[in-house]
Coordinates of C-alpha atoms and ligand atoms in Angstrom, one line a residue:
X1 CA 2.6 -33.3 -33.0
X2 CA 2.1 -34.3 -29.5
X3 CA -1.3 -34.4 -27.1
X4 CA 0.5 -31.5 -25.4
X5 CA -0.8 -28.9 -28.0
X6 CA -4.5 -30.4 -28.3
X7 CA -5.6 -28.1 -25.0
X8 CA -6.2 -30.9 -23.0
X9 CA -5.9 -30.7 -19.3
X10 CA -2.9 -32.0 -17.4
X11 CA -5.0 -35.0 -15.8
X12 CA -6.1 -35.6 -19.5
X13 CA -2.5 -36.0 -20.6
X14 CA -1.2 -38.1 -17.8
X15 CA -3.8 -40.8 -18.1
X16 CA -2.9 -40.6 -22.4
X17 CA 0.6 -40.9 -21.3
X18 CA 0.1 -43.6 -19.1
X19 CA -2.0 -45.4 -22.1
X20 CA 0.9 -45.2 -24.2
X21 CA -0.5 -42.8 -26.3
X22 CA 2.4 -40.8 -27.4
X23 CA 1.0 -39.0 -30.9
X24 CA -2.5 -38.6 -31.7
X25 CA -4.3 -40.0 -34.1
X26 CA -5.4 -37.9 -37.6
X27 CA -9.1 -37.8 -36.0
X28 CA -7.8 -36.6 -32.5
X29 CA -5.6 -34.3 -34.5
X30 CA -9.2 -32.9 -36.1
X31 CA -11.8 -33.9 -33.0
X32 CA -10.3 -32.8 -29.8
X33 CA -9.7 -29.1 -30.7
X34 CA -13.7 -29.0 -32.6
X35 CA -15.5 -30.7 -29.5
X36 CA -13.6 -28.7 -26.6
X37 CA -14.7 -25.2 -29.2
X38 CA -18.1 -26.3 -28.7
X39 CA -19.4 -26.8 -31.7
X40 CA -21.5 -29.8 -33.6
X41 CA -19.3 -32.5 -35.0
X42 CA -19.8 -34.6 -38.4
X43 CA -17.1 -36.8 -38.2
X44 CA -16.4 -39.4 -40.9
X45 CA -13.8 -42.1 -39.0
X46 CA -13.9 -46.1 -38.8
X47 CA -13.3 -48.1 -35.7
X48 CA -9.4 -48.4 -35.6
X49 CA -8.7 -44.8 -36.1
X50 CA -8.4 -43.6 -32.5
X51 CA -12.2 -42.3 -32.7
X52 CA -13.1 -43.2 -29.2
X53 CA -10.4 -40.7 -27.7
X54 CA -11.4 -38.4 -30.2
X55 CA -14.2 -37.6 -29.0
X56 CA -13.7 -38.9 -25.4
X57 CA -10.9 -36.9 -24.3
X58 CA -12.9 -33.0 -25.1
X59 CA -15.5 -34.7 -23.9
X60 CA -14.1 -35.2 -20.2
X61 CA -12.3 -31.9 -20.6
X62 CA -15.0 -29.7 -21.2
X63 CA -17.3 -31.6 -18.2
X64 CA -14.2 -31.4 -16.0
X65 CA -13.9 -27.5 -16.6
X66 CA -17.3 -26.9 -14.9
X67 CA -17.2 -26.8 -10.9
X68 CA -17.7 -30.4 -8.5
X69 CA -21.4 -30.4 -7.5
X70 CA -21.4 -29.3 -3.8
X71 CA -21.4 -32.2 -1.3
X72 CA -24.7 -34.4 -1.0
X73 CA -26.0 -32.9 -4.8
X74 CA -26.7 -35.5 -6.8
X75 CA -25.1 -35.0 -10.3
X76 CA -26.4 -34.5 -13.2
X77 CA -26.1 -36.8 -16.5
X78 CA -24.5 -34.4 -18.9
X79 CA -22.9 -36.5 -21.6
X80 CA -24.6 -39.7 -23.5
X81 CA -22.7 -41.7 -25.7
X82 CA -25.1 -43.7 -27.7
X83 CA -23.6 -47.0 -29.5
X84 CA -25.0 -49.8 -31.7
X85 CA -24.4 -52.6 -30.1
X86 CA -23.5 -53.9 -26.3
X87 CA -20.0 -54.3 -26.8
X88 CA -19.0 -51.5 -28.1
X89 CA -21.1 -49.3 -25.4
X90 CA -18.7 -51.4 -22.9
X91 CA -15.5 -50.4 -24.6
X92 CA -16.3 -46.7 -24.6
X93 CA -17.4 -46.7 -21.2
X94 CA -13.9 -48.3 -20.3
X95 CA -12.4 -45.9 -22.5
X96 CA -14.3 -43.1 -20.8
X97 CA -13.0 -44.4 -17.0
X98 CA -9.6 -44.8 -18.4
X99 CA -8.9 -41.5 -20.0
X100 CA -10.6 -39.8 -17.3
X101 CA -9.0 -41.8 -14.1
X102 CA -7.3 -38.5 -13.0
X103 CA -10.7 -36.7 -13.5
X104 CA -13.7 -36.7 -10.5
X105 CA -16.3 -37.4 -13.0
X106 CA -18.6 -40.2 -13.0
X107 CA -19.9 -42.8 -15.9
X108 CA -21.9 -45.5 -16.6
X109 CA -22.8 -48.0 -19.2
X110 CA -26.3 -49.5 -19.5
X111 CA -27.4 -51.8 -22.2
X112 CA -30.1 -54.9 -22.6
X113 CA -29.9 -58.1 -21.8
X114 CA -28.7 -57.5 -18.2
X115 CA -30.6 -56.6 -15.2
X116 CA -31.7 -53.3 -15.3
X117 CA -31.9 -52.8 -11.3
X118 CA -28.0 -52.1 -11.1
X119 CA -28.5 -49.7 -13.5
X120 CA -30.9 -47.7 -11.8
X121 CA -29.2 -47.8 -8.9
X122 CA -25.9 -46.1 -10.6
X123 CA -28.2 -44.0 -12.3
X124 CA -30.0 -42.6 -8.6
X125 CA -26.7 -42.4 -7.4
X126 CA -25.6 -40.2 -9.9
X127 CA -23.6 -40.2 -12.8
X128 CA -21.8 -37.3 -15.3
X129 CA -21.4 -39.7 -18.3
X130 CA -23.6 -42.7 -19.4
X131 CA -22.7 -44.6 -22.4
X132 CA -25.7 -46.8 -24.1
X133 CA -27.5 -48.8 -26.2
X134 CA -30.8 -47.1 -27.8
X135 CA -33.2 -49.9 -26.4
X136 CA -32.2 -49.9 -23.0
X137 CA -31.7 -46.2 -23.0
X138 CA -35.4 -45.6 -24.2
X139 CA -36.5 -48.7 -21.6
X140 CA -34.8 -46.1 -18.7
X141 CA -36.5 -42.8 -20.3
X142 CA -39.5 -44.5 -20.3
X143 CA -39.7 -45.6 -16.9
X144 CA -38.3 -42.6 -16.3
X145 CA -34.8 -44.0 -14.3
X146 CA -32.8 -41.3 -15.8
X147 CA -32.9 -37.5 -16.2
X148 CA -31.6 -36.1 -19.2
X149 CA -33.1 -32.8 -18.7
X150 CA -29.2 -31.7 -17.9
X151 CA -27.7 -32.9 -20.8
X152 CA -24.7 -30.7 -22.7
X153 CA -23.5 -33.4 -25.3
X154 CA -24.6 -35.9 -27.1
X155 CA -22.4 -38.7 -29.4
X156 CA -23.9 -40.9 -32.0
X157 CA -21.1 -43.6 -32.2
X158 CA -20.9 -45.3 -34.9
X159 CA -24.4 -44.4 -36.4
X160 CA -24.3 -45.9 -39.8
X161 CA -24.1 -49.3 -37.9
X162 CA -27.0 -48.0 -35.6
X163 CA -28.8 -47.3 -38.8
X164 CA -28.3 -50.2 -40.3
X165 CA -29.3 -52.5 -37.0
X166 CA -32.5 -50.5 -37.8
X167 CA -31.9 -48.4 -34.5
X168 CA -33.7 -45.2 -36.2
X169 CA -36.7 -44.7 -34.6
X170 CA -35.4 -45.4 -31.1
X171 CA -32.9 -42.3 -31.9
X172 CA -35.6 -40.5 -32.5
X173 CA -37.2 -41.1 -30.0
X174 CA -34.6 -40.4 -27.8
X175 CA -33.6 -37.2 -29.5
X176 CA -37.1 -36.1 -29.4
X177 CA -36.6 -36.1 -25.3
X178 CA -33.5 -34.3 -25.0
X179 CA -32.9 -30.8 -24.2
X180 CA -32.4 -28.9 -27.6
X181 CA -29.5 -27.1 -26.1
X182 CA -26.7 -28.9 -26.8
X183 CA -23.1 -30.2 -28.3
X184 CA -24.2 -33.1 -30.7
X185 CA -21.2 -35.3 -31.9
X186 CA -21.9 -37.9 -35.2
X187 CA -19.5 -40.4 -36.1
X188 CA -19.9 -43.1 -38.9
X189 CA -17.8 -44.7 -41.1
X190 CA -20.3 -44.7 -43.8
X191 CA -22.5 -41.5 -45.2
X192 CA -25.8 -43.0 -46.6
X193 CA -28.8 -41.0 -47.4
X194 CA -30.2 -41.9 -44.2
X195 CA -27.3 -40.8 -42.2
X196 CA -26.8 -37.6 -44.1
X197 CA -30.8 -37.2 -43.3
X198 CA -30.2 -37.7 -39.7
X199 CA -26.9 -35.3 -39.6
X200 CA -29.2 -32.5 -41.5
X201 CA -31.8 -32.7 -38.8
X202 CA -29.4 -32.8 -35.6
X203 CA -26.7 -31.2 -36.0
X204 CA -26.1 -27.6 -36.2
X205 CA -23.6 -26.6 -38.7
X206 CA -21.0 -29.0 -38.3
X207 CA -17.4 -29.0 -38.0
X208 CA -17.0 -31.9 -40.5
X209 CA -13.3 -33.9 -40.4
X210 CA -13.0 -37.3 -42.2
X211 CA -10.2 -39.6 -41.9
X212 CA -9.2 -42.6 -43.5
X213 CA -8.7 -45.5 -41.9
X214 CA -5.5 -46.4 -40.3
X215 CA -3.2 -47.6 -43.2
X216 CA -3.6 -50.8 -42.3
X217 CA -7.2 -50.9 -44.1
X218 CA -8.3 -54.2 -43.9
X219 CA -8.1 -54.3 -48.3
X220 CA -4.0 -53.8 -47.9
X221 CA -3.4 -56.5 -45.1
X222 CA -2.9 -60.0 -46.2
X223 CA -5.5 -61.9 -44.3
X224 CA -5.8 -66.0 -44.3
X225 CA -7.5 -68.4 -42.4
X226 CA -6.5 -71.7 -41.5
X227 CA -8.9 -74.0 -40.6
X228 CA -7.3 -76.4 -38.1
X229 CA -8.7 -78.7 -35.3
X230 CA -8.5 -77.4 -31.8
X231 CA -6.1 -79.1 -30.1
X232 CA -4.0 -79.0 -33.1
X233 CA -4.0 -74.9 -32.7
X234 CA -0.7 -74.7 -30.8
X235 CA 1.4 -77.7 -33.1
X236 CA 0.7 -75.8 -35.8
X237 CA 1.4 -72.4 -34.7
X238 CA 5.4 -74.1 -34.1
X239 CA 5.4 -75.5 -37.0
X240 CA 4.3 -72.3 -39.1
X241 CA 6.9 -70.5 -37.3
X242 CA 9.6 -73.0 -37.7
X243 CA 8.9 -73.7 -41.8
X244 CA 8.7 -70.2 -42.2
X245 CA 11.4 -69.1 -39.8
X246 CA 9.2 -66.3 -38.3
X247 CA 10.5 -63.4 -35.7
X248 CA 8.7 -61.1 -34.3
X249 CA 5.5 -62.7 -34.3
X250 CA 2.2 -60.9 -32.3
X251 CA -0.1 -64.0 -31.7
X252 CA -3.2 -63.3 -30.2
X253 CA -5.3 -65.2 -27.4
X254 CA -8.9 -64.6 -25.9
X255 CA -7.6 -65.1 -22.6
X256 CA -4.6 -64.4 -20.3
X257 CA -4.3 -68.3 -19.0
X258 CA -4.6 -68.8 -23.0
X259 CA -1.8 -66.2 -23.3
X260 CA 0.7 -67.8 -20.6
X261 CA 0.1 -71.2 -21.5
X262 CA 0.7 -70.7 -24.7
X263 CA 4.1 -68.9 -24.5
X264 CA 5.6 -72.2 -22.2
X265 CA 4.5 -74.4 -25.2
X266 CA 6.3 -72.7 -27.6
X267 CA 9.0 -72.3 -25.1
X268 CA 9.1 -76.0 -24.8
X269 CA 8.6 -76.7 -28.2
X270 CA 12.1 -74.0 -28.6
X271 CA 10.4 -70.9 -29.6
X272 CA 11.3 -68.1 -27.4
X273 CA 7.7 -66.4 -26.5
X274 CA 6.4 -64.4 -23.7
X275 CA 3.4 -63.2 -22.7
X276 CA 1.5 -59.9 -21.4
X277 CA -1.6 -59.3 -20.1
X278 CA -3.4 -57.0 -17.3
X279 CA -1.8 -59.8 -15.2
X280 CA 1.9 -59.3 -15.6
X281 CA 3.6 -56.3 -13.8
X282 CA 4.9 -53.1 -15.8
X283 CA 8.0 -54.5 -15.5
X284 CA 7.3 -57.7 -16.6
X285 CA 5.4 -56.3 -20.0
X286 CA 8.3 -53.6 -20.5
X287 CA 10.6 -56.2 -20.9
X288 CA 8.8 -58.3 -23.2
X289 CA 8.7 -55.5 -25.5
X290 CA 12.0 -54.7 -25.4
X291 CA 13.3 -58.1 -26.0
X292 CA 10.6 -58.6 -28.9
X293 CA 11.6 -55.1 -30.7
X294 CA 15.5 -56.6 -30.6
X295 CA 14.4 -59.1 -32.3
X296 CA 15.4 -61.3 -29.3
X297 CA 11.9 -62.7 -28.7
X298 CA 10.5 -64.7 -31.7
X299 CA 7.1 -64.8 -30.4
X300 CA 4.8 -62.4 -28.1
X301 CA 1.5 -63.6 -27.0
X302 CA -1.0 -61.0 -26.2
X303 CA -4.7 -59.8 -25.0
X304 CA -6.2 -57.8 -26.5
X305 CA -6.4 -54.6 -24.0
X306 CA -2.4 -55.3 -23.6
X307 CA -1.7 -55.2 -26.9
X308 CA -3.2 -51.9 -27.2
X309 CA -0.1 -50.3 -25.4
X310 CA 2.3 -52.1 -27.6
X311 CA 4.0 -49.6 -29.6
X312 CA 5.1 -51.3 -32.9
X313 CA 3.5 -50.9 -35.9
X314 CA 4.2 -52.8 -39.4
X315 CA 5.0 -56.1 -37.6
X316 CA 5.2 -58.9 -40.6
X317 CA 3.4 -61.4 -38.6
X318 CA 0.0 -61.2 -36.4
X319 CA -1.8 -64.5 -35.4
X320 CA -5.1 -64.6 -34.2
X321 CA -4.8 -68.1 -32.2
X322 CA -8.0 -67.3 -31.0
X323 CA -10.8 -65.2 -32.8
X324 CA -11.7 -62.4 -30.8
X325 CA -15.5 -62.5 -29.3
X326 CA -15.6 -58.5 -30.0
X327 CA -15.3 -58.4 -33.7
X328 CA -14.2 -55.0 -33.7
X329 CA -11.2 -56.2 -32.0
X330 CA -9.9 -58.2 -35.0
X331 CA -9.5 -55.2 -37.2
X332 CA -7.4 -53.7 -34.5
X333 CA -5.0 -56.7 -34.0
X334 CA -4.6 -56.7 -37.6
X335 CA -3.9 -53.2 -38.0
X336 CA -0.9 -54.0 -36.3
X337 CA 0.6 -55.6 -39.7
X338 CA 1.1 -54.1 -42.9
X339 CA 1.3 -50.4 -42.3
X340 CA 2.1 -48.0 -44.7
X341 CA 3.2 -50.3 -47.5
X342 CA 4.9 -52.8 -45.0
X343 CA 5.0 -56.5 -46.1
X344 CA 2.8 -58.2 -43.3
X345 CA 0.2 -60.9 -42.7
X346 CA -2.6 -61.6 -40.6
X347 CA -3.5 -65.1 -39.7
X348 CA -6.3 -66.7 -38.1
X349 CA -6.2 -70.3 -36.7
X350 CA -9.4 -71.4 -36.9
X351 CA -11.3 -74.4 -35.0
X352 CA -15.1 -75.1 -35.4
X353 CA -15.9 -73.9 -31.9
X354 CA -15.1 -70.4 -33.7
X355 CA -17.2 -69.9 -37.1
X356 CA -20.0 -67.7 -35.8
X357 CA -17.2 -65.5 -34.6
X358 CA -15.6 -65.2 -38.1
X359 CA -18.9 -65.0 -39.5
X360 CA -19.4 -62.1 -37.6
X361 CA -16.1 -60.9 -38.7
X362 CA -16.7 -61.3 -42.5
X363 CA -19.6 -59.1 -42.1
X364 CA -18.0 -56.3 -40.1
X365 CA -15.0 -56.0 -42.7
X366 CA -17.3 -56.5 -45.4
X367 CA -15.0 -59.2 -47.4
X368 CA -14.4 -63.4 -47.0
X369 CA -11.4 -63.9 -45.4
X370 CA -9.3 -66.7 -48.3
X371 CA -8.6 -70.2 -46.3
X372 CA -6.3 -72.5 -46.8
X373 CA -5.5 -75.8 -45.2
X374 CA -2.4 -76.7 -44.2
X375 CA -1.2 -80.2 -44.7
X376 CA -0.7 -82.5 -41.7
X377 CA -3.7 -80.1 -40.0
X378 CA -6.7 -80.6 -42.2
X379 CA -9.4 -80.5 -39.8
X380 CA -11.8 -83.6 -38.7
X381 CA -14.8 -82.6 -40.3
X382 CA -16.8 -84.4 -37.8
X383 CA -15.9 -82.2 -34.8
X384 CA -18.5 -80.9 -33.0
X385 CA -18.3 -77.2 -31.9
X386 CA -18.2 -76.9 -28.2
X387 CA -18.5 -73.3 -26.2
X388 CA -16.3 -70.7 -25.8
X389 CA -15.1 -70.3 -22.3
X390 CA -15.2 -66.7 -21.1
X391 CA -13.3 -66.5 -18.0
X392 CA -9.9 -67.8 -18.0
X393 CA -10.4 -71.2 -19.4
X394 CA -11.3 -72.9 -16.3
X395 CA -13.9 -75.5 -16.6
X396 CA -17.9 -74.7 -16.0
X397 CA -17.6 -71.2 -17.5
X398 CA -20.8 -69.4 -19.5
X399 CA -21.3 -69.8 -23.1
X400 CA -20.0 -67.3 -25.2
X401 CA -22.9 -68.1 -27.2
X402 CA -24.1 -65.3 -29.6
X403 CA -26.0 -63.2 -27.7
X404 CA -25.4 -63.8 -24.5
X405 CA -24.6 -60.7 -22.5
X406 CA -21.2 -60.3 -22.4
X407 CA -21.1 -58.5 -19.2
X408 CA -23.0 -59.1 -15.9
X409 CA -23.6 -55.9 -14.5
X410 CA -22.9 -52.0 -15.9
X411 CA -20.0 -50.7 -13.9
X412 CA -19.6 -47.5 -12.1
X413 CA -17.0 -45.4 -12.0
X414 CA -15.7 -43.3 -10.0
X415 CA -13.0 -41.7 -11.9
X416 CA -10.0 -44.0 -10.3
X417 CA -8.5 -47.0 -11.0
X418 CA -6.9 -48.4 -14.1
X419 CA -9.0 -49.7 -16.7
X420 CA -10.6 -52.9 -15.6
X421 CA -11.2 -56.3 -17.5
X422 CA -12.5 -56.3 -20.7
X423 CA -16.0 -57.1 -20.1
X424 CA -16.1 -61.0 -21.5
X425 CA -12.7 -62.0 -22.5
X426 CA -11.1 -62.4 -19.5
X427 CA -8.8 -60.1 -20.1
X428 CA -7.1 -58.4 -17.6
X429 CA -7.0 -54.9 -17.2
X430 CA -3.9 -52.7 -18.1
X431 CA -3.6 -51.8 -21.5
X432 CA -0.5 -50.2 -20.5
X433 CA 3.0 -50.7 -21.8
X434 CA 5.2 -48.1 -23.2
X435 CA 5.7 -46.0 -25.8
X436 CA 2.7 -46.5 -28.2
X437 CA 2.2 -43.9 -31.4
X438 CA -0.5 -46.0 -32.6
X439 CA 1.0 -44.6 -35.9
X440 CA 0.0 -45.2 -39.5
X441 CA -3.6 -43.7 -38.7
X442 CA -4.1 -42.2 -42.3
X443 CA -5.9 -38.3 -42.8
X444 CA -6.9 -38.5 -45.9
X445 CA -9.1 -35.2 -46.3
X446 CA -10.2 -32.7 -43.9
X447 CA -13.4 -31.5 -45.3
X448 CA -16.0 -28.8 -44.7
X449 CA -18.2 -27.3 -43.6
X450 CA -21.7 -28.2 -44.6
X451 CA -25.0 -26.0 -44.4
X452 CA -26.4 -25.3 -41.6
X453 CA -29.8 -27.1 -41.9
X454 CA -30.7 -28.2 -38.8
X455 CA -30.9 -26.6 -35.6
X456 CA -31.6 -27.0 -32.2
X457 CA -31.1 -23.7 -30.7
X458 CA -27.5 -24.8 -29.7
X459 CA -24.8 -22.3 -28.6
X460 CA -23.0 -19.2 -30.1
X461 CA -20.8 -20.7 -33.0
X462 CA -17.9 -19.6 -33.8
X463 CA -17.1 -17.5 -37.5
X464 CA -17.6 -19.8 -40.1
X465 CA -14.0 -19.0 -41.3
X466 CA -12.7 -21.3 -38.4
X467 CA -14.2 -24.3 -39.7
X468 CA -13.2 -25.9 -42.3
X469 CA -15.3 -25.4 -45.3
X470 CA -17.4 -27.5 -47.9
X471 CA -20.0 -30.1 -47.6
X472 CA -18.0 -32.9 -49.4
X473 CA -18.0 -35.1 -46.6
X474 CA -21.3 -35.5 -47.3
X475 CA -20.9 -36.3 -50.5
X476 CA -21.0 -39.7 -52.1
X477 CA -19.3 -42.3 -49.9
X478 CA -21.0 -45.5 -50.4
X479 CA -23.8 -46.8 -48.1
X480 CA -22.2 -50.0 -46.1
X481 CA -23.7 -53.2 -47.2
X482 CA -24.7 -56.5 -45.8
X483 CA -25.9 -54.4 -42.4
X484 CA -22.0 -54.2 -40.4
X485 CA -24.5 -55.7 -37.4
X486 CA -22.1 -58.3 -36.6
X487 CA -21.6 -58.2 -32.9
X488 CA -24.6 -58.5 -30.2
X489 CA -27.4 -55.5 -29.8
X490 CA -29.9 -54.5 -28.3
X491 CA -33.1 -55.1 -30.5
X492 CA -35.0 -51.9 -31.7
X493 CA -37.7 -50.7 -30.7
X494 CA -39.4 -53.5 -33.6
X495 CA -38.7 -56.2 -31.8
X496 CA -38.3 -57.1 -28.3
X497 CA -35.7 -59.4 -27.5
X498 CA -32.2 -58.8 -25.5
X499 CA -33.6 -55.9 -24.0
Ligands
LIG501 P1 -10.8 -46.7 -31.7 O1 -10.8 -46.4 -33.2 O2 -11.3 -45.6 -30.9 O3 -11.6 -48.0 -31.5 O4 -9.3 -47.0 -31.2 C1 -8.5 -48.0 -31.8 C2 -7.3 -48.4 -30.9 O5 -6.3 -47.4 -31.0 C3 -7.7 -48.5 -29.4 O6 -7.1 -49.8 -29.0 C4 -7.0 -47.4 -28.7 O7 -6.6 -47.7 -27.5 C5 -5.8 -47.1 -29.6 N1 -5.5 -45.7 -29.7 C6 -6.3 -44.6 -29.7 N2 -5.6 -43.5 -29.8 C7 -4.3 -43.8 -29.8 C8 -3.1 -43.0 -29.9 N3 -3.1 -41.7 -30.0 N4 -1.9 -43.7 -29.9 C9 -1.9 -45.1 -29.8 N5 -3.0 -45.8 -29.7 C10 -4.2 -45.2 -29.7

């Protein structure tokens, strides 16, 4: 099954294509045809699973469909993407301007602990999409910087996690505000009581679709730590390799001069190894791939956002020489190993400097990552941790210290242009590559449909018989522990900080 099918525009397709994106995911399989019908959505999918362009891609599809604004008309926010925390509102919104770079549409991301001004100004100048954290969302309401009195769809992303960061009265509040007339799209990995509560009272009888996580669920991939000094990373990355006699290893760095100087010490130290990032042409990355997929390349050293176009699945070794400052993005990297029954391990070098960010980690997947110590690289207890630099590693840079901001300023789009750096990482921009089937994304039910018991005077549905039907999605799956709020927020309404 191809994106072809999925009624998504040609502009839609091209930008996919150019992504990499060559099969969709289980979730866009079930999402994109339900959101461009225009109906609610209850949608049970994990980060990992191709969500984002789930509900992304009908999104800018069905806002495309409607006529420009004339000349001089300001236009209207008609889509907000609420998000738990910061980070993730700055991936969607770089999903959004990548998906929709063909498209004329307009977004922006606003969240706290960043000047608000530049928002405002974005938000006077006019915007289609805006993708947000509750806090700073309510903080524009309330000083009334944006007009949602033109709004069409609404996405909770992720919402057991916004739940759980105790973000429920600031929905509320927000949803109290917005016009009742509209497409309202829930994801969450989890289906608590409180989030079936929520579902009941905003959306109107649901399309419900549930996937499972990609097959690489964190429980089937073999994850270890090794706690090593710093400057002992790179020693013994070669000498894992070489004892093990490793090929085809994906090894992970925070940053693209991480990336590059890493590949020309393993090439000195007689491990083949290349590296791609948003830095290195098409050309360039295309050629890495190849030689890595024959097997020619022992070792390819990646960003994040460029491994995202790399279209291998079930490699038997990823290495995390650097924890990712988005924990979300560990889950992906290791999803790259041990699909479908593959053999395949993740590991994680890790230096003091980094044990918030596996902290942060633990929490999101729920589970300790095992540790062992390898000998000849037991780490000096005594070290200090020092900051993680964010851009490039050049000296002087800002503390990646938890809770900083991780992005100066919202961006704007205006519907060109690749997607830009990650927001903190350094990383460049791209996320291109070929090929890319992101495959081994599980379905593992497609549910029903539940009662209607909400209702907000939304639009003509369509016969019940072209939903899928039942309420099981609803039923039973257990309530996430230990709060999933790893990763900076915005503060609820409760408290006050980061805002
Ligand atoms: P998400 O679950 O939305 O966070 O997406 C997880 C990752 O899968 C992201 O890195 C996406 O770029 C990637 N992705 C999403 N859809 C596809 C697809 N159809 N094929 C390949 N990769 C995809």
């Amino acid at each position: 099954m191809s994106f072809d099918s999925l009624g998504l525009s040609e502009s839609l397709l091209r930008a996919v294509n150019e992504l990499g994106y060559t099969v969709p995911t289980p979730i866009q399989l079930q999402a994109i045809p339900a959101v461009l019908n225009g109906g609610d959505l209850l949608a049970g999918a994990q980060t990992g699973t191709g969500k984002t362009a789930g509900f992304t891609l009908p999104i800018l599809q069905r806002l495309s469909e409607a006529p420009a604004p004339a000349a001089g008309v300001k236009r209207p926010v008609r889509a907000l993407i609420l998000t738990p925390t910061r980070e993730l509102a700055a991936q969607v919104e770089e999903s959004v301007r990548a998906y929709g770079k063909y498209l004329k549409l307009k977004s922006t991301v606003m969240f706290g602990g960043v000047g608000i001004n530049p928002q405002i100004d974005a938000l006077r100048r006019g915007v289609d999409i805006v993708v947000a954290t509750p806090g700073r969302l309510l903080d524009h309401m309330q000083q009334k910087t944006i007009d949602l009195s033109k709004l069409e769809i609404l996405v909770l992303d992720e919402a057991d996690r916004m739940l759980d960061m105790g973000f429920i009265h600031d929905i509320k509040r927000v949803l109290a505000k917005l016009p009742p007339k509209r497409q309202n799209l829930l994801f969450s990995a989890t289906f608590s009581e409180e989030i079936k509560t929520l579902a009941d009272s905003l959306l109107d009888r649901p399309a419900l679709i549930e996937v499972a996580r990609r097959n690489s669920t964190v429980e089937a991939i073999a994850q270890k730590i090794h706690p090593v000094d710093r400057d002992k990373k790179r020693e013994l990355l070669t000498h894992l390799i070489r004892q093990n006699n490793w090929f085809q290893v994906l090894v992970f760095t925070r940053t693209k001069h991480g990336a590059n100087r890493l590949a020309e010490q393993l090439t000195k130290d007689g491990i083949s190894a290349l590296a791609i990032h948003g830095n290195k042409s098409q050309s360039a990355r295309t050629r890495a791939l190849a030689e890595f997929k024959d097997n020619t390349l022992q070792v390819l050293v990646a960003t994040d956002i460029a491994a995202r176009g790399i279209d291998i699945d079930q490699l038997p070794h990823v290495v995390n020489f650097d924890l990712p400052n988005v924990p979300e993005d560990y889950v992906h990297r290791i999803g790259r190993t041990g699909r479908a029954g593959a053999t395949g391990e993740a590991l994680s070098l890790v230096c003091v400097d980094e044990h918030q960010l596996l902290k942060d980690i633990e929490r999101l997947i729920k589970r300790p990552i095992p540790q062992e110590v390898i000998a000849g690289f037991e780490p000096d207890l005594t070290q200090k941790p020092e900051p993680i630099l964010r851009r490039g590693q050049g000296g002087g840079g800002a503390r990646q210290g938890q809770g900083a901001p991780r992005q100066g300023a919202p961006k704007q789009s205006n519907g060109g242009g690749r997607p830009s750096a990650k927001p903190t990482n350094g990383n460049g921009g791209g996320g291109g590559g070929n090929g890319g089937n992101g495959g081994g994304y599980g379905s593992r039910s497609q549910k029903p449909v539940a009662a209607k018991t909400g209702g907000n005077g939304s639009a003509p549905r369509k016969p019940e018989g072209s939903r899928p039907a039942g309420a099981a999605l609803l039923g039973g799956k257990p309530r996430s522990e230990g709060g999933g709020g790893a990763g900076r927020r915005d503060t609820p309404r409760t408290g006050q900080r980061g805002r």
